[in-house]
């Protein structure tokens, strides 16, 4: 609290004290002012005063900020580098450019955070960004991280899980009804890729290492899951091969609210990648240098629609681009799976059948990234990343 003292000459030298404090400003006005600041600043502002801490950490403020963030999604680049026992994940984000921009333009990226481990083993990204959070693992440690706040939450270990003979698949999701983030885990049978157990872990603000994974009934068994999954409006969709019809591929759904599973028939083509296309589930099937986009128009009727077949030019095909998702405007996003000196992202407009190339600047110029990039880096991309200031 600041105190200012001045002498009032008209009052016989009596010193009058005027106190100016943040507390004298209405809380709703402070909140409105703070909402105009970027997420990084808000995280730092929690140290200014108890009042600011209470405002920024309140549920109302977080929800209001989230609604603003959802309206301005960003692209999140996760670079994975490993050499000897040095393993790192470096996160960069940048805004999407407008469709009215030129065929070739640039956008400035921002370094969000770095996760480092000085032990053998590669990092694995288990899910793309879900409302600002990602699920990843290193060795046998699974974690959820928030690049905006730079918080890393270690998920509890399950001592009944034998990492030598069993595999684990993870999908991160959000339950809108309870405003909770959850992780779906699928564990395979010993020595087999067939799923034998489904369990859920709910993230809580007061995390304790002894909180257990809670088993849920799958309603589906003896299937081989795929890490190819996408979260849309409270539900995660992922591909699975059903036994004994090994050639039969279906989409498994898991509702994070009801915690129930379901199945959706595919249109007959195997998808290279699943995506959120304007709020609907979409699958891209890549055939040589051409691709089809299938959109699930009606979930209940399991009715799919198919776009025209699109062909990538030989120049783009030689770049070995990987489908990374879609934008809110419905553009398909392609990017290389490994990092070169220049990192470009390509946006494909389905209606106009045009491709624009966006150069991502600020990655090679980042001192931390430049010092670490002595070897090849691999990258995964989240197209609908948002800034989330929620802290556990």
C-alpha positions in Angstrom: 0.0 0.0 0.0 1.4 3.4 -1.0 1.0 6.3 1.4 1.4 9.9 0.3 1.8 12.8 2.8 1.4 16.5 1.8 1.3 19.7 3.9 -1.9 21.7 3.7 -0.8 25.4 4.0 -4.3 26.5 4.5 -4.7 24.4 7.6 -2.0 25.8 9.8 0.6 23.3 8.8 -1.5 20.2 9.6 -0.2 17.2 7.7 -3.0 15.4 5.9 -2.4 11.8 4.8 -3.9 10.5 1.6 -3.8 6.8 1.1 -3.8 5.4 -2.4 -4.2 1.8 -2.6 -5.1 -0.9 -5.1 -7.8 -1.8 -2.7 -9.6 1.4 -3.4 -10.2 0.4 -7.0 -13.3 -1.7 -7.5 -12.5 -5.3 -8.0 -14.6 -5.6 -11.1 -12.6 -2.8 -12.7 -9.3 -4.4 -11.7 -10.6 -7.7 -13.3 -11.6 -5.9 -16.5 -8.2 -4.3 -16.7 -6.3 -7.5 -16.1 -8.2 -9.3 -18.8 -6.5 -7.1 -21.3 -3.1 -8.4 -20.5 -1.5 -11.5 -22.1 -1.5 -14.8 -20.3 2.2 -14.7 -19.4 1.8 -11.4 -17.7 -1.2 -12.6 -15.7 0.8 -15.6 -14.4 3.5 -13.1 -13.1 0.9 -10.7 -11.8 -0.2 -13.2 -9.2 2.8 -12.1 -7.2 1.9 -8.4 -7.2 -0.6 -8.6 -4.3 -3.0 -10.9 -2.5 -5.9 -9.1 -4.2 -4.5 -9.7 -7.7 -3.7 -13.3 -6.8 -7.3 -13.9 -5.7 -8.8 -12.3 -8.8 -6.5 -14.1 -11.3 -6.9 -17.4 -9.6 -10.7 -17.2 -9.2 -12.9 -19.5 -11.2 -14.8 -16.6 -12.8 -11.7 -14.9 -14.1 -10.2 -18.1 -15.4 -13.4 -19.0 -17.3 -13.7 -15.5 -18.7 -10.1 -15.6 -19.9 -10.6 -19.1 -21.4 -13.6 -17.9 -23.4 -11.4 -15.2 -24.8 -8.6 -17.6 -25.6 -10.9 -20.1 -27.4 -11.9 -17.3 -29.8 -8.2 -16.8 -30.7 -6.6 -20.3 -31.0 -2.9 -20.6 -31.6 -0.7 -23.2 -33.2 1.6 -25.1 -30.8 4.9 -26.5 -32.0 6.4 -29.1 -29.8 10.0 -29.9 -30.8 11.5 -33.1 -29.5 15.2 -33.4 -29.3 17.2 -36.3 -27.9 21.0 -37.0 -27.9 22.7 -39.5 -25.6 21.0 -38.9 -22.2 19.9 -35.4 -23.1 16.1 -35.4 -23.8 14.0 -32.3 -24.2 10.7 -31.0 -25.3 10.6 -27.3 -26.4 7.2 -25.6 -26.9 6.6 -22.7 -29.2 3.3 -21.1 -30.1 2.2 -18.6 -32.6 -1.2 -17.1 -33.8 -2.8 -18.4 -37.0 -2.7 -16.1 -39.9 -5.8 -14.9 -41.7 -6.9 -16.6 -44.9 -6.8 -13.2 -46.6 -3.0 -13.1 -46.2 -0.7 -13.6 -49.1 0.2 -17.0 -50.4 3.6 -16.7 -48.7 3.9 -14.8 -45.4 5.4 -15.2 -42.0 4.4 -15.3 -38.3 6.4 -14.8 -35.2 6.5 -17.6 -32.7 7.0 -17.4 -28.9 9.0 -19.8 -26.7 6.7 -21.1 -24.1 8.6 -23.7 -22.0 11.2 -26.4 -22.0 11.0 -29.8 -20.3 14.4 -31.6 -19.8 15.4 -35.0 -18.6 19.0 -36.1 -18.3 18.3 -39.8 -18.5 17.9 -42.3 -21.4 14.6 -42.6 -23.2 12.6 -40.5 -25.6 9.7 -38.2 -24.9 6.3 -39.3 -26.2 3.4 -37.0 -26.9 0.2 -38.9 -26.1 -2.3 -36.2 -27.0 -2.4 -32.8 -28.7 -3.4 -29.7 -26.8 -6.7 -30.0 -25.1 -7.8 -26.5 -23.8 -4.1 -25.6 -23.3 -3.0 -28.9 -21.6 -0.9 -31.8 -23.2 -0.2 -35.3 -22.0 3.3 -36.7 -22.5 5.7 -39.1 -21.0 9.4 -39.9 -20.5 10.4 -43.4 -19.7 7.7 -44.6 -17.3 6.8 -41.2 -15.9 3.5 -39.8 -17.4 2.7 -36.1 -17.0 0.3 -33.4 -18.0 1.8 -30.0 -18.8 0.6 -26.5 -19.4 3.0 -24.4 -21.6 1.3 -21.2 -20.7 1.9 -21.5 -16.9 4.9 -23.8 -17.4 3.4 -26.2 -14.9 4.1 -29.9 -15.1 1.9 -32.4 -13.3 3.3 -35.9 -12.7 0.6 -38.5 -12.9 0.7 -41.2 -10.2 2.5 -44.5 -10.9 0.5 -47.7 -10.9 2.7 -50.3 -9.2 0.6 -53.1 -10.7 1.7 -52.0 -14.1 4.6 -54.1 -15.6 6.4 -51.8 -18.1 8.4 -54.7 -19.3 5.4 -56.7 -20.7 2.6 -54.3 -20.9 1.9 -51.2 -23.0 0.1 -48.0 -22.1 -2.0 -45.6 -24.2 -3.1 -42.2 -23.0 -5.7 -39.7 -24.1 -6.3 -36.4 -22.4 -9.8 -34.8 -22.2 -12.1 -32.4 -20.5 -15.5 -32.9 -18.9 -17.5 -29.7 -19.5 -20.2 -30.8 -17.0 -17.9 -30.9 -14.1 -15.2 -28.5 -15.4 -12.6 -31.2 -14.8 -9.7 -32.5 -16.9 -9.3 -36.3 -17.1 -6.8 -38.8 -18.5 -8.0 -42.0 -20.1 -5.5 -44.8 -19.9 -5.6 -48.1 -21.7 -3.3 -51.0 -20.6 -2.6 -54.0 -22.8 -2.3 -57.6 -21.8 1.2 -58.9 -20.9 3.1 -59.6 -24.1 0.1 -58.5 -26.2 -1.2 -55.3 -27.9 -4.8 -56.2 -26.9 -6.3 -53.8 -24.3 -7.2 -55.5 -21.0 -8.0 -52.5 -18.8 -9.4 -49.0 -19.0 -8.9 -46.5 -16.2 -9.4 -42.8 -15.6 -7.4 -40.3 -13.6 -9.1 -36.9 -12.7 -6.8 -34.0 -12.2 -7.5 -32.1 -9.0 -6.0 -28.9 -7.6 -4.7 -30.7 -4.5 -2.8 -33.5 -6.2 -1.6 -36.3 -4.1 0.7 -39.2 -5.2 -1.6 -41.7 -3.6 -4.6 -40.8 -5.7 -5.3 -44.0 -7.6 -6.3 -44.6 -11.2 -10.0 -45.6 -11.2 -11.0 -48.5 -13.4 -13.9 -48.0 -15.8 -15.8 -50.6 -17.8 -14.8 -50.5 -21.4 -17.8 -52.2 -23.0 -15.3 -53.2 -25.7 -12.4 -55.7 -25.3 -9.8 -57.5 -27.3 -8.9 -54.7 -29.5 -5.7 -53.0 -30.5 -5.9 -49.2 -29.9 -4.2 -46.5 -31.9 -2.5 -43.4 -30.6 -4.3 -41.6 -33.5 -6.9 -39.7 -31.5 -8.7 -36.4 -31.3 -10.7 -34.7 -28.6 -13.9 -32.8 -29.5 -16.5 -31.4 -27.1 -16.0 -33.7 -24.2 -15.4 -36.9 -26.3 -12.2 -38.5 -27.5 -12.2 -40.5 -30.7 -9.4 -43.0 -31.5 -9.0 -45.8 -34.1 -8.9 -49.4 -33.0 -8.6 -52.8 -34.7 -11.1 -55.3 -33.4 -10.2 -58.9 -32.8 -10.8 -61.5 -34.4 -11.5 -59.3 -37.5 -8.0 -57.9 -37.6 -8.8 -56.0 -40.8 -11.9 -54.4 -39.3 -11.1 -50.9 -38.1 -13.6 -48.9 -36.0 -13.5 -45.6 -34.1 -13.8 -46.0 -30.3 -15.4 -43.1 -28.5 -15.0 -42.2 -24.8 -17.2 -39.6 -23.1 -15.3 -37.9 -20.3 -18.6 -36.9 -18.6 -20.5 -40.2 -18.5 -17.2 -42.2 -18.8 -18.9 -44.5 -21.3 -17.4 -46.0 -24.4 -19.0 -46.3 -27.9 -18.1 -47.3 -31.4 -18.4 -45.6 -34.8 -18.0 -47.4 -38.1 -15.5 -45.9 -40.5 -16.5 -45.2 -44.1 -14.2 -48.0 -45.4 -10.9 -46.2 -45.6 -8.2 -46.2 -43.0 -7.5 -42.7 -41.7 -4.0 -41.3 -41.6 -5.0 -38.8 -39.0 -8.2 -37.7 -37.2 -9.0 -34.0 -36.7 -11.6 -31.6 -35.5 -13.2 -30.1 -38.6 -15.4 -27.2 -37.6 -16.6 -29.0 -34.5 -17.1 -32.3 -36.3 -15.0 -35.4 -36.4 -13.0 -35.7 -39.6 -10.5 -38.3 -40.9 -7.9 -37.8 -43.6 -6.9 -40.8 -45.7 -3.7 -40.3 -47.6 -3.2 -42.2 -50.8 0.2 -41.5 -52.4 0.4 -37.8 -53.0 -3.4 -37.4 -52.9 -5.8 -37.4 -50.0 -9.5 -37.6 -49.1 -11.2 -35.8 -46.2 -14.1 -37.6 -44.5 -16.4 -35.7 -42.2 -18.8 -37.3 -39.7 -22.0 -35.4 -40.4 -24.3 -37.3 -38.1 -22.9 -39.2 -35.0 -26.2 -41.0 -34.2 -26.7 -42.2 -37.8 -22.9 -42.6 -38.3 -23.2 -40.8 -41.6 -20.0 -39.6 -43.3 -19.5 -37.2 -46.2 -16.5 -37.2 -48.5 -14.8 -34.2 -50.0 -13.2 -34.2 -53.4 -9.8 -36.0 -53.8 -7.0 -33.5 -53.5 -3.5 -33.9 -55.0 -0.4 -32.3 -53.5 2.1 -30.9 -55.9 5.4 -32.8 -56.3 7.2 -29.9 -54.6 5.1 -30.2 -51.5 5.2 -33.9 -51.6 9.0 -33.9 -51.6 8.9 -32.0 -48.3 7.3 -35.0 -46.7 4.6 -33.0 -45.1 2.4 -34.4 -42.3 -1.2 -33.6 -41.8 -1.5 -31.8 -38.4 -5.2 -30.8 -38.1 -7.5 -28.0 -39.2 -8.1 -24.4 -38.3 -11.4 -22.9 -37.2 -11.9 -21.7 -40.7 -11.7 -25.2 -42.0 -8.2 -25.0 -43.6 -6.1 -28.2 -43.5 -2.7 -27.8 -41.8 0.4 -29.6 -43.1 3.9 -29.3 -41.7 7.2 -31.3 -41.8 7.7 -33.8 -39.1 11.3 -32.8 -38.5 13.0 -29.5 -38.1 15.2 -27.8 -40.7 16.8 -24.3 -40.7 13.5 -22.8 -41.9 10.3 -24.2 -40.5 7.2 -23.6 -42.7 3.5 -24.5 -42.1 1.1 -25.0 -45.0 -2.6 -24.1 -45.0 -4.8 -25.8 -47.6 -8.1 -24.2 -48.4 -10.6 -27.0 -49.4 -13.1 -24.8 -51.1 -10.6 -22.7 -53.1 -8.1 -25.6 -53.5 -5.3 -23.3 -52.7 -2.2 -23.7 -50.5 -0.5 -20.9 -48.6 2.9 -21.1 -47.0 3.6 -19.5 -43.6 7.2 -19.2 -42.4 7.4 -19.5 -38.6 10.0 -17.1 -37.3 11.5 -16.8 -33.9 12.4 -20.5 -33.5 15.9 -20.4 -34.9 16.4 -17.0 -33.3 15.6 -18.2 -29.8 18.8 -18.5 -27.8 17.7 -21.5 -25.8 16.5 -23.4 -28.8 19.7 -22.5 -30.8 22.0 -23.7 -28.0 20.2 -27.0 -27.8 19.6 -27.7 -31.5 22.8 -29.5 -32.3 21.0 -32.6 -33.7 17.8 -33.2 -35.6 14.6 -32.2 -33.9 11.2 -33.8 -34.5 8.0 -31.8 -34.1 4.4 -32.4 -33.4 1.7 -29.8 -33.9 -1.5 -28.8 -32.2 -3.7 -26.6 -34.4 -6.2 -25.5 -31.8 -4.0 -24.7 -28.8 -5.3 -22.0 -26.4 -3.7 -20.2 -23.6 -5.0 -21.5 -20.2 -4.0 -19.7 -17.0 -5.4 -22.5 -14.7 -2.9 -23.7 -12.2 -3.1 -27.0 -10.2 
